[in-house]
mmCIF file of C-alpha atoms in Angstrom:
data_model
loop_
_atom_site.group_PDB
_atom_site.id
_atom_site.type_symbol
_atom_site.label_atom_id
_atom_site.label_comp_id
_atom_site.label_asym_id
_atom_site.label_seq_id
_atom_site.Cartn_x
_atom_site.Cartn_y
_atom_site.Cartn_z
ATOM 1 C CA UNK A 1170 0.000 0.000 0.000
ATOM 2 C CA UNK A 1171 1.358 3.422 -0.968
ATOM 3 C CA UNK A 1172 0.979 5.641 2.099
ATOM 4 C CA UNK A 1173 1.104 9.303 1.112
ATOM 5 C CA UNK A 1174 -1.439 11.103 3.302
ATOM 6 C CA UNK A 1175 -2.515 11.186 6.986
ATOM 7 C CA UNK A 1176 -5.821 9.508 6.059
ATOM 8 C CA UNK A 1177 -4.002 6.639 4.421
ATOM 9 C CA UNK A 1178 -1.696 6.301 7.415
ATOM 10 C CA UNK A 1179 -4.687 6.141 9.759
ATOM 11 C CA UNK A 1180 -6.443 3.611 7.539
ATOM 12 C CA UNK A 1181 -3.295 1.441 7.364
ATOM 13 C CA UNK A 1182 -2.896 1.499 11.161
ATOM 14 C CA UNK A 1183 -6.571 0.895 11.926
ATOM 15 C CA UNK A 1184 -6.724 -2.095 9.579
ATOM 16 C CA UNK A 1185 -3.981 -3.814 11.578
ATOM 17 C CA UNK A 1186 -4.622 -2.562 15.111
ATOM 18 C CA UNK A 1187 -7.226 -5.174 16.159
ATOM 19 C CA UNK A 1188 -5.026 -8.088 15.136
ATOM 20 C CA UNK A 1189 -1.985 -6.572 16.852
ATOM 21 C CA UNK A 1190 -3.967 -5.951 20.058
ATOM 22 C CA UNK A 1191 -5.198 -9.545 20.014
ATOM 23 C CA UNK A 1192 -1.644 -10.890 19.618
ATOM 24 C CA UNK A 1193 -0.453 -8.695 22.488
ATOM 25 C CA UNK A 1194 -3.294 -10.039 24.640
ATOM 26 C CA UNK A 1195 -2.383 -13.655 23.825
ATOM 27 C CA UNK A 1196 1.292 -12.918 24.529
ATOM 28 C CA UNK A 1197 0.304 -11.347 27.860
ATOM 29 C CA UNK A 1198 -1.715 -14.460 28.709
ATOM 30 C CA UNK A 1199 1.349 -16.576 27.863
ATOM 31 C CA UNK A 1200 3.467 -14.573 30.312
ATOM 32 C CA UNK A 1201 0.808 -14.920 33.001
ATOM 33 C CA UNK A 1202 0.621 -18.684 32.500
ATOM 34 C CA UNK A 1203 4.430 -18.826 32.544
ATOM 35 C CA UNK A 1204 4.329 -17.483 36.111
ATOM 36 C CA UNK A 1205 2.379 -20.545 37.294
ATOM 37 C CA UNK A 1206 4.547 -23.397 38.660
ATOM 38 C CA UNK A 1207 3.129 -25.958 36.224
ATOM 39 C CA UNK A 1208 4.224 -23.890 33.201
ATOM 40 C CA UNK A 1209 7.596 -22.605 34.409
ATOM 41 C CA UNK A 1210 9.574 -25.086 32.331
ATOM 42 C CA UNK A 1211 7.972 -23.710 29.164
ATOM 43 C CA UNK A 1212 9.108 -20.615 27.312
ATOM 44 C CA UNK A 1213 6.443 -17.882 26.815
ATOM 45 C CA UNK A 1214 7.078 -18.388 23.080
ATOM 46 C CA UNK A 1215 5.896 -21.994 23.244
ATOM 47 C CA UNK A 1216 2.874 -21.116 25.393
ATOM 48 C CA UNK A 1217 1.942 -18.288 23.012
ATOM 49 C CA UNK A 1218 1.950 -20.465 19.897
ATOM 50 C CA UNK A 1219 -0.177 -23.084 21.674
ATOM 51 C CA UNK A 1220 -2.661 -20.433 22.861
ATOM 52 C CA UNK A 1221 -2.811 -19.005 19.344
ATOM 53 C CA UNK A 1222 -3.534 -22.432 17.871
ATOM 54 C CA UNK A 1223 -6.254 -23.085 20.450
ATOM 55 C CA UNK A 1224 -7.843 -19.687 19.767
ATOM 56 C CA UNK A 1225 -7.794 -20.163 15.976
ATOM 57 C CA UNK A 1226 -9.174 -23.693 16.023
ATOM 58 C CA UNK A 1227 -11.938 -23.049 18.587
ATOM 59 C CA UNK A 1228 -13.066 -19.424 18.360
ATOM 60 C CA UNK A 1229 -11.624 -18.763 14.905
ATOM 61 C CA UNK A 1230 -9.938 -15.760 13.322
ATOM 62 C CA UNK A 1231 -12.016 -12.544 13.675
ATOM 63 C CA UNK A 1232 -12.362 -10.944 10.255
ATOM 64 C CA UNK A 1233 -10.993 -7.588 11.404
ATOM 65 C CA UNK A 1234 -7.873 -9.222 12.881
ATOM 66 C CA UNK A 1235 -6.442 -11.023 9.854
ATOM 67 C CA UNK A 1236 -4.334 -8.169 8.447
ATOM 68 C CA UNK A 1237 -2.888 -7.383 11.886
ATOM 69 C CA UNK A 1238 -2.005 -11.019 12.564
ATOM 70 C CA UNK A 1239 -0.318 -11.282 9.158
ATOM 71 C CA UNK A 1240 1.620 -8.074 9.853
ATOM 72 C CA UNK A 1241 2.876 -9.452 13.180
ATOM 73 C CA UNK A 1242 3.880 -12.814 11.708
ATOM 74 C CA UNK A 1243 5.671 -11.422 8.671
ATOM 75 C CA UNK A 1244 7.010 -7.991 9.702
ATOM 76 C CA UNK A 1245 7.410 -7.950 13.459
ATOM 77 C CA UNK A 1246 8.934 -11.425 13.543
ATOM 78 C CA UNK A 1247 11.577 -10.440 10.995
ATOM 79 C CA UNK A 1248 12.326 -7.307 12.997
ATOM 80 C CA UNK A 1249 12.732 -9.499 16.094
ATOM 81 C CA UNK A 1250 15.176 -11.731 14.198
ATOM 82 C CA UNK A 1251 17.215 -8.639 13.330
ATOM 83 C CA UNK A 1252 17.343 -7.649 17.011
ATOM 84 C CA UNK A 1253 18.786 -11.068 17.878
ATOM 85 C CA UNK A 1254 22.010 -9.680 16.428
ATOM 86 C CA UNK A 1255 22.474 -7.627 19.612
ATOM 87 C CA UNK A 1256 22.918 -10.870 21.564
ATOM 88 C CA UNK A 1257 25.826 -12.025 19.396
ATOM 89 C CA UNK A 1258 29.425 -10.971 18.928
ATOM 90 C CA UNK A 1259 32.477 -12.330 17.168
ATOM 91 C CA UNK A 1260 34.271 -12.532 20.537
ATOM 92 C CA UNK A 1261 31.669 -15.029 21.812
ATOM 93 C CA UNK A 1262 32.348 -17.312 18.883
ATOM 94 C CA UNK A 1263 36.124 -17.083 19.263
ATOM 95 C CA UNK A 1264 35.802 -17.929 22.965
ATOM 96 C CA UNK A 1265 34.669 -21.430 22.004
ATOM 97 C CA UNK A 1266 37.986 -22.210 20.371
ATOM 98 C CA UNK A 1267 38.683 -24.247 17.259
ATOM 99 C CA UNK A 1268 37.106 -27.419 18.683
ATOM 100 C CA UNK A 1269 33.875 -25.676 19.638
ATOM 101 C CA UNK A 1270 33.529 -23.819 16.346
ATOM 102 C CA UNK A 1271 34.338 -26.975 14.381
ATOM 103 C CA UNK A 1272 31.756 -28.957 16.344
ATOM 104 C CA UNK A 1273 29.032 -26.368 15.674
ATOM 105 C CA UNK A 1274 29.788 -26.147 11.946
ATOM 106 C CA UNK A 1275 30.008 -29.918 11.473
ATOM 107 C CA UNK A 1276 26.808 -30.555 13.424
ATOM 108 C CA UNK A 1277 24.896 -27.848 11.570
ATOM 109 C CA UNK A 1278 25.839 -28.729 8.017
ATOM 110 C CA UNK A 1279 25.771 -32.526 8.419
ATOM 111 C CA UNK A 1280 22.333 -32.281 10.068
ATOM 112 C CA UNK A 1281 21.069 -29.970 7.341
ATOM 113 C CA UNK A 1282 22.344 -32.330 4.640
ATOM 114 C CA UNK A 1283 20.886 -35.404 6.340
ATOM 115 C CA UNK A 1284 17.484 -33.723 6.773
ATOM 116 C CA UNK A 1285 17.414 -32.625 3.141
ATOM 117 C CA UNK A 1286 18.324 -36.134 1.945
ATOM 118 C CA UNK A 1287 15.758 -37.807 4.194
ATOM 119 C CA UNK A 1288 13.070 -35.303 3.198
ATOM 120 C CA UNK A 1289 13.539 -36.183 -0.446
ATOM 121 C CA UNK A 1290 13.504 -39.884 0.428
ATOM 122 C CA UNK A 1291 10.223 -39.501 2.351
ATOM 123 C CA UNK A 1292 8.646 -37.419 -0.385
ATOM 124 C CA UNK A 1293 8.304 -34.235 1.691
ATOM 125 C CA UNK A 1294 8.113 -31.076 -0.439
ATOM 126 C CA UNK A 1295 11.431 -29.337 -1.009
ATOM 127 C CA UNK A 1296 10.341 -26.068 0.608
ATOM 128 C CA UNK A 1297 9.036 -27.782 3.769
ATOM 129 C CA UNK A 1298 12.199 -29.889 3.941
ATOM 130 C CA UNK A 1299 14.323 -26.731 3.853
ATOM 131 C CA UNK A 1300 12.246 -25.229 6.667
ATOM 132 C CA UNK A 1301 12.560 -28.284 8.929
ATOM 133 C CA UNK A 1302 16.269 -28.631 8.132
ATOM 134 C CA UNK A 1303 17.066 -25.025 9.013
ATOM 135 C CA UNK A 1304 14.830 -25.004 12.086
ATOM 136 C CA UNK A 1305 16.479 -28.149 13.465
ATOM 137 C CA UNK A 1306 20.075 -27.383 12.559
ATOM 138 C CA UNK A 1307 20.180 -23.641 13.383
ATOM 139 C CA UNK A 1308 17.723 -21.973 15.748
ATOM 140 C CA UNK A 1309 14.151 -23.192 15.604
ATOM 141 C CA UNK A 1310 11.320 -20.823 14.662
ATOM 142 C CA UNK A 1311 13.589 -17.872 13.796
ATOM 143 C CA UNK A 1312 15.461 -19.988 11.245
ATOM 144 C CA UNK A 1313 12.186 -21.329 9.848
ATOM 145 C CA UNK A 1314 10.908 -17.794 9.245
ATOM 146 C CA UNK A 1315 14.182 -16.642 7.698
ATOM 147 C CA UNK A 1316 14.223 -19.677 5.405
ATOM 148 C CA UNK A 1317 10.561 -19.269 4.468
ATOM 149 C CA UNK A 1318 11.453 -15.889 2.984
ATOM 150 C CA UNK A 1319 14.230 -17.444 0.923
ATOM 151 C CA UNK A 1320 12.036 -20.280 -0.361
ATOM 152 C CA UNK A 1321 8.797 -18.248 -0.573
ATOM 153 C CA UNK A 1322 7.090 -21.009 1.389
ATOM 154 C CA UNK A 1323 3.363 -21.062 2.102
ATOM 155 C CA UNK A 1324 2.030 -20.070 5.519
ATOM 156 C CA UNK A 1325 0.867 -23.668 5.995
ATOM 157 C CA UNK A 1326 4.374 -25.074 5.455
ATOM 158 C CA UNK A 1327 5.854 -22.381 7.684
ATOM 159 C CA UNK A 1328 3.498 -23.009 10.587
ATOM 160 C CA UNK A 1329 3.867 -26.786 10.240
ATOM 161 C CA UNK A 1330 7.658 -26.462 10.399
ATOM 162 C CA UNK A 1331 7.469 -24.160 13.422
ATOM 163 C CA UNK A 1332 5.148 -26.627 15.162
ATOM 164 C CA UNK A 1333 7.531 -29.515 14.437
ATOM 165 C CA UNK A 1334 10.690 -27.814 15.701
ATOM 166 C CA UNK A 1335 8.763 -26.567 18.757
ATOM 167 C CA UNK A 1336 7.576 -30.091 19.625
ATOM 168 C CA UNK A 1337 10.990 -31.723 19.428
ATOM 169 C CA UNK A 1338 12.850 -28.795 20.960
ATOM 170 C CA UNK A 1339 10.467 -29.004 23.914
ATOM 171 C CA UNK A 1340 11.107 -32.748 24.232
ATOM 172 C CA UNK A 1341 14.843 -31.999 24.384
ATOM 173 C CA UNK A 1342 14.206 -29.396 27.074
ATOM 174 C CA UNK A 1343 12.601 -32.051 29.283
ATOM 175 C CA UNK A 1344 14.764 -35.071 28.420
ATOM 176 C CA UNK A 1345 18.300 -33.640 28.295
ATOM 177 C CA UNK A 1346 18.561 -32.745 32.031
ATOM 178 C CA UNK A 1347 17.906 -36.412 32.843
ATOM 179 C CA UNK A 1348 20.921 -37.630 30.852
ATOM 180 C CA UNK A 1349 24.241 -36.099 32.066
ATOM 181 C CA UNK A 1350 25.013 -38.817 34.626
ATOM 182 C CA UNK A 1351 23.775 -41.604 32.374
ATOM 183 C CA UNK A 1352 25.951 -40.389 29.482
ATOM 184 C CA UNK A 1353 28.931 -39.398 31.670
ATOM 185 C CA UNK A 1354 28.786 -35.742 30.652
ATOM 186 C CA UNK A 1355 30.491 -33.042 32.710
ATOM 187 C CA UNK A 1356 28.658 -29.733 33.244
ATOM 188 C CA UNK A 1357 30.890 -28.230 30.531
ATOM 189 C CA UNK A 1358 30.245 -30.906 27.899
ATOM 190 C CA UNK A 1359 26.549 -31.036 28.774
ATOM 191 C CA UNK A 1360 26.258 -27.288 28.173
ATOM 192 C CA UNK A 1361 27.982 -27.580 24.796
ATOM 193 C CA UNK A 1362 25.711 -30.493 23.857
ATOM 194 C CA UNK A 1363 22.600 -28.464 24.710
ATOM 195 C CA UNK A 1364 23.804 -25.464 22.722
ATOM 196 C CA UNK A 1365 24.833 -27.552 19.712
ATOM 197 C CA UNK A 1366 21.648 -29.592 19.356
ATOM 198 C CA UNK A 1367 18.520 -28.108 21.003
ATOM 199 C CA UNK A 1368 16.369 -26.017 18.678
ATOM 200 C CA UNK A 1369 15.369 -22.751 20.412
ATOM 201 C CA UNK A 1370 17.522 -20.427 22.542
ATOM 202 C CA UNK A 1371 14.928 -20.469 25.342
ATOM 203 C CA UNK A 1372 14.811 -24.283 25.298
ATOM 204 C CA UNK A 1373 18.606 -24.449 25.452
ATOM 205 C CA UNK A 1374 18.730 -22.206 28.515
ATOM 206 C CA UNK A 1375 15.856 -24.032 30.237
ATOM 207 C CA UNK A 1376 17.566 -27.416 29.792
ATOM 208 C CA UNK A 1377 21.141 -26.402 30.591
ATOM 209 C CA UNK A 1378 20.535 -24.264 33.680
ATOM 210 C CA UNK A 1379 18.676 -27.171 35.284
ATOM 211 C CA UNK A 1380 22.040 -28.938 35.564
ATOM 212 C CA UNK A 1381 24.392 -26.099 36.578
ATOM 213 C CA UNK A 1382 25.244 -22.426 35.929
ATOM 214 C CA UNK A 1383 28.401 -23.551 34.112
ATOM 215 C CA UNK A 1384 26.282 -25.649 31.746
ATOM 216 C CA UNK A 1385 23.978 -22.691 31.175
ATOM 217 C CA UNK A 1386 26.794 -20.269 30.333
ATOM 218 C CA UNK A 1387 28.484 -22.634 27.875
ATOM 219 C CA UNK A 1388 25.146 -23.624 26.355
ATOM 220 C CA UNK A 1389 24.276 -19.966 25.787
ATOM 221 C CA UNK A 1390 27.586 -19.198 24.050
ATOM 222 C CA UNK A 1391 27.400 -22.357 21.920
ATOM 223 C CA UNK A 1392 23.794 -21.726 20.912
ATOM 224 C CA UNK A 1393 24.331 -18.066 20.045
ATOM 225 C CA UNK A 1394 27.358 -19.046 17.958
ATOM 226 C CA UNK A 1395 25.060 -21.461 16.142
ATOM 227 C CA UNK A 1396 22.552 -18.651 15.586
ATOM 228 C CA UNK A 1397 25.364 -16.700 13.915
ATOM 229 C CA UNK A 1398 25.165 -19.261 11.088
ATOM 230 C CA UNK A 1399 21.602 -18.114 10.325
ATOM 231 C CA UNK A 1400 22.811 -15.444 7.915
ATOM 232 C CA UNK A 1401 25.174 -17.483 5.692
ATOM 233 C CA UNK A 1402 22.894 -20.523 5.625
ATOM 234 C CA UNK A 1403 19.837 -18.428 4.696
ATOM 235 C CA UNK A 1404 21.764 -16.716 1.906
ATOM 236 C CA UNK A 1405 23.001 -20.101 0.691
ATOM 237 C CA UNK A 1406 19.451 -21.471 0.626
ATOM 238 C CA UNK A 1407 18.281 -18.334 -1.191
ATOM 239 C CA UNK A 1408 20.858 -18.851 -3.910
ATOM 240 C CA UNK A 1409 20.311 -22.612 -4.280
ATOM 241 C CA UNK A 1410 16.518 -22.362 -4.269
ATOM 242 C CA UNK A 1411 16.442 -19.428 -6.702
ATOM 243 C CA UNK A 1412 18.982 -21.084 -8.999
ATOM 244 C CA UNK A 1413 16.954 -24.293 -9.044
ATOM 245 C CA UNK A 1414 13.806 -22.377 -10.016
ATOM 246 C CA UNK A 1415 15.736 -20.546 -12.744
ATOM 247 C CA UNK A 1416 17.037 -23.840 -14.140
ATOM 248 C CA UNK A 1417 13.459 -25.122 -14.313
ATOM 249 C CA UNK A 1418 12.236 -21.943 -15.982
ATOM 250 C CA UNK A 1419 10.014 -20.946 -13.044
ATOM 251 C CA UNK A 1420 11.342 -17.376 -12.858
ATOM 252 C CA UNK A 1421 13.503 -14.951 -14.857
ATOM 253 C CA UNK A 1422 17.245 -15.384 -14.495
ATOM 254 C CA UNK A 1423 17.717 -12.040 -12.727
ATOM 255 C CA UNK A 1424 15.009 -12.536 -10.122
ATOM 256 C CA UNK A 1425 16.663 -13.836 -6.973
ATOM 257 C CA UNK A 1426 14.810 -13.127 -3.756
ATOM 258 C CA UNK A 1427 17.155 -11.688 -1.120
ATOM 259 C CA UNK A 1428 15.989 -11.714 2.529
ATOM 260 C CA UNK A 1429 17.342 -8.240 3.284
ATOM 261 C CA UNK A 1430 16.570 -8.421 6.991
ATOM 262 C CA UNK A 1431 19.419 -10.951 7.269
ATOM 263 C CA UNK A 1432 21.867 -8.193 6.315
ATOM 264 C CA UNK A 1433 20.538 -5.993 9.122
ATOM 265 C CA UNK A 1434 20.952 -8.961 11.458
ATOM 266 C CA UNK A 1435 24.604 -9.260 10.377
ATOM 267 C CA UNK A 1436 25.100 -5.503 10.740
ATOM 268 C CA UNK A 1437 23.916 -5.579 14.360
ATOM 269 C CA UNK A 1438 26.295 -8.465 15.101
ATOM 270 C CA UNK A 1439 29.171 -6.436 13.644
ATOM 271 C CA UNK A 1440 28.216 -3.338 15.647
ATOM 272 C CA UNK A 1441 27.777 -5.369 18.831
ATOM 273 C CA UNK A 1442 31.240 -6.852 18.332
ATOM 274 C CA UNK A 1443 32.642 -3.310 18.621
ATOM 275 C CA UNK A 1444 31.198 -2.982 22.163
ATOM 276 C CA UNK A 1445 29.474 0.305 21.388
ATOM 277 C CA UNK A 1446 26.180 -0.579 23.111
ATOM 278 C CA UNK A 1447 25.838 -0.266 26.912
ATOM 279 C CA UNK A 1448 24.972 -3.518 28.656
ATOM 280 C CA UNK A 1449 21.828 -1.938 30.168
ATOM 281 C CA UNK A 1450 20.614 -1.015 26.682
ATOM 282 C CA UNK A 1451 21.237 -4.515 25.352
ATOM 283 C CA UNK A 1452 19.498 -6.057 28.338
ATOM 284 C CA UNK A 1453 16.438 -3.854 27.787
ATOM 285 C CA UNK A 1454 16.357 -4.652 24.061
ATOM 286 C CA UNK A 1455 16.636 -8.371 24.844
ATOM 287 C CA UNK A 1456 13.514 -8.198 27.016
ATOM 288 C CA UNK A 1457 11.618 -6.191 24.393
ATOM 289 C CA UNK A 1458 12.715 -8.616 21.713
ATOM 290 C CA UNK A 1459 11.557 -11.587 23.765
ATOM 291 C CA UNK A 1460 8.091 -10.035 23.891
ATOM 292 C CA UNK A 1461 8.169 -9.308 20.145
ATOM 293 C CA UNK A 1462 9.053 -12.961 19.524
ATOM 294 C CA UNK A 1463 6.229 -14.019 21.848
ATOM 295 C CA UNK A 1464 3.560 -12.003 20.019
ATOM 296 C CA UNK A 1465 4.999 -13.309 16.748
ATOM 297 C CA UNK A 1466 4.594 -16.893 17.952
ATOM 298 C CA UNK A 1467 1.023 -16.067 18.973
ATOM 299 C CA UNK A 1468 0.442 -14.922 15.395
ATOM 300 C CA UNK A 1469 2.032 -18.099 14.100
ATOM 301 C CA UNK A 1470 -0.392 -20.125 16.188
ATOM 302 C CA UNK A 1471 -3.305 -17.999 14.962
ATOM 303 C CA UNK A 1472 -2.368 -18.824 11.376
ATOM 304 C CA UNK A 1473 -2.277 -22.557 12.096
ATOM 305 C CA UNK A 1474 -5.301 -24.589 11.079
ATOM 306 C CA UNK A 1475 -5.192 -28.100 12.503
ATOM 307 C CA UNK A 1476 -7.077 -29.459 9.491
ATOM 308 C CA UNK A 1477 -4.432 -28.062 7.150
ATOM 309 C CA UNK A 1478 -1.677 -29.711 9.159
ATOM 310 C CA UNK A 1479 -3.551 -33.003 8.989
ATOM 311 C CA UNK A 1480 -3.922 -32.633 5.226
ATOM 312 C CA UNK A 1481 -0.169 -32.188 4.888
ATOM 313 C CA UNK A 1482 0.238 -35.631 6.432
ATOM 314 C CA UNK A 1483 2.603 -37.195 8.944
ATOM 315 C CA UNK A 1484 5.702 -37.483 6.763
ATOM 316 C CA UNK A 1485 7.017 -34.020 7.771
ATOM 317 C CA UNK A 1486 6.515 -35.016 11.418
ATOM 318 C CA UNK A 1487 8.577 -38.163 10.842
ATOM 319 C CA UNK A 1488 11.224 -36.021 9.142
ATOM 320 C CA UNK A 1489 11.344 -33.659 12.122
ATOM 321 C CA UNK A 1490 11.631 -36.589 14.539
ATOM 322 C CA UNK A 1491 14.486 -38.289 12.678
ATOM 323 C CA UNK A 1492 16.268 -34.962 12.216
ATOM 324 C CA UNK A 1493 15.944 -34.247 15.957
ATOM 325 C CA UNK A 1494 17.358 -37.673 16.867
ATOM 326 C CA UNK A 1495 20.134 -37.255 14.309
ATOM 327 C CA UNK A 1496 21.380 -33.880 15.597
ATOM 328 C CA UNK A 1497 21.214 -35.122 19.200
ATOM 329 C CA UNK A 1498 23.244 -38.267 18.477
ATOM 330 C CA UNK A 1499 25.661 -36.593 16.060
ATOM 331 C CA UNK A 1500 26.522 -33.712 18.397
ATOM 332 C CA UNK A 1501 26.917 -36.120 21.333
ATOM 333 C CA UNK A 1502 29.289 -38.286 19.299
ATOM 334 C CA UNK A 1503 31.357 -35.271 18.239
ATOM 335 C CA UNK A 1504 31.573 -34.043 21.842
ATOM 336 C CA UNK A 1505 32.840 -37.466 22.952
ATOM 337 C CA UNK A 1506 35.385 -37.398 20.123
ATOM 338 C CA UNK A 1507 36.600 -33.824 20.583
ATOM 339 C CA UNK A 1508 36.443 -33.378 24.372
#
């Protein structure tokens, strides 16, 4: 929409306000539920997407909320991904050392390749396979959204992929803390394992800090270093997917879709590496960004129709399960080999 007058600005805002208010309300409910003892192991992001799905599939989507919900899911979520750059710096990555960096890169790319191969074997669509592969190997829902821009995936594929990585990331959050003694993992190696294999940042922190603060600190650094790979992997997928469509004559040779918000994400990482932002500012932005991600997950849930997921079938769910098991076992094996 071309906004060139105050009336048009007001119309644009009013068309989206009801949906935005509804997503804020659902996010607020997620935070309230998170304060109850029974829900404290869950991230507000997970609670929000579940509440959104329940709302959509019981009450339904109010007609005057659709444009606002779409705006939150597409625009605000991408803005929140950009702000994740303030949590990352080159120094954090270098602190892991050669072994840590090598473990993250090997785990990420081998898992991505395995998921892509298995997706083709199972007959899962290429775009949905890319979404599940990036969500599992990099950073859950944020990676799914970034990849969906590169592959121009449908909302149904995007929400299905988010649901899948949320399910198995949550399982990791509950199961991992039970395993350190059984698998003879020290607090240090357990933290690295969490950061290298669990899907979402919040899930990583929830699992690792249950064991020890040392595990939590190493898990956080490892996971955020993994998130740093979001930019190059998304750009790689953009090129491969666009090139494949060109080769099949689906689009003109010059038309390659670039997810520009990834460049802003990289810019913030570069600026943060220069230590120009006060810690209080970054802490405040982190809290704001967590809420932006929560309302975005509420919107994701609101766009999820259970019937559509059922129509897509169970093969993507199987793919997500095998990919989850693969990254867990692979990263554990590499930790035992390297440490």
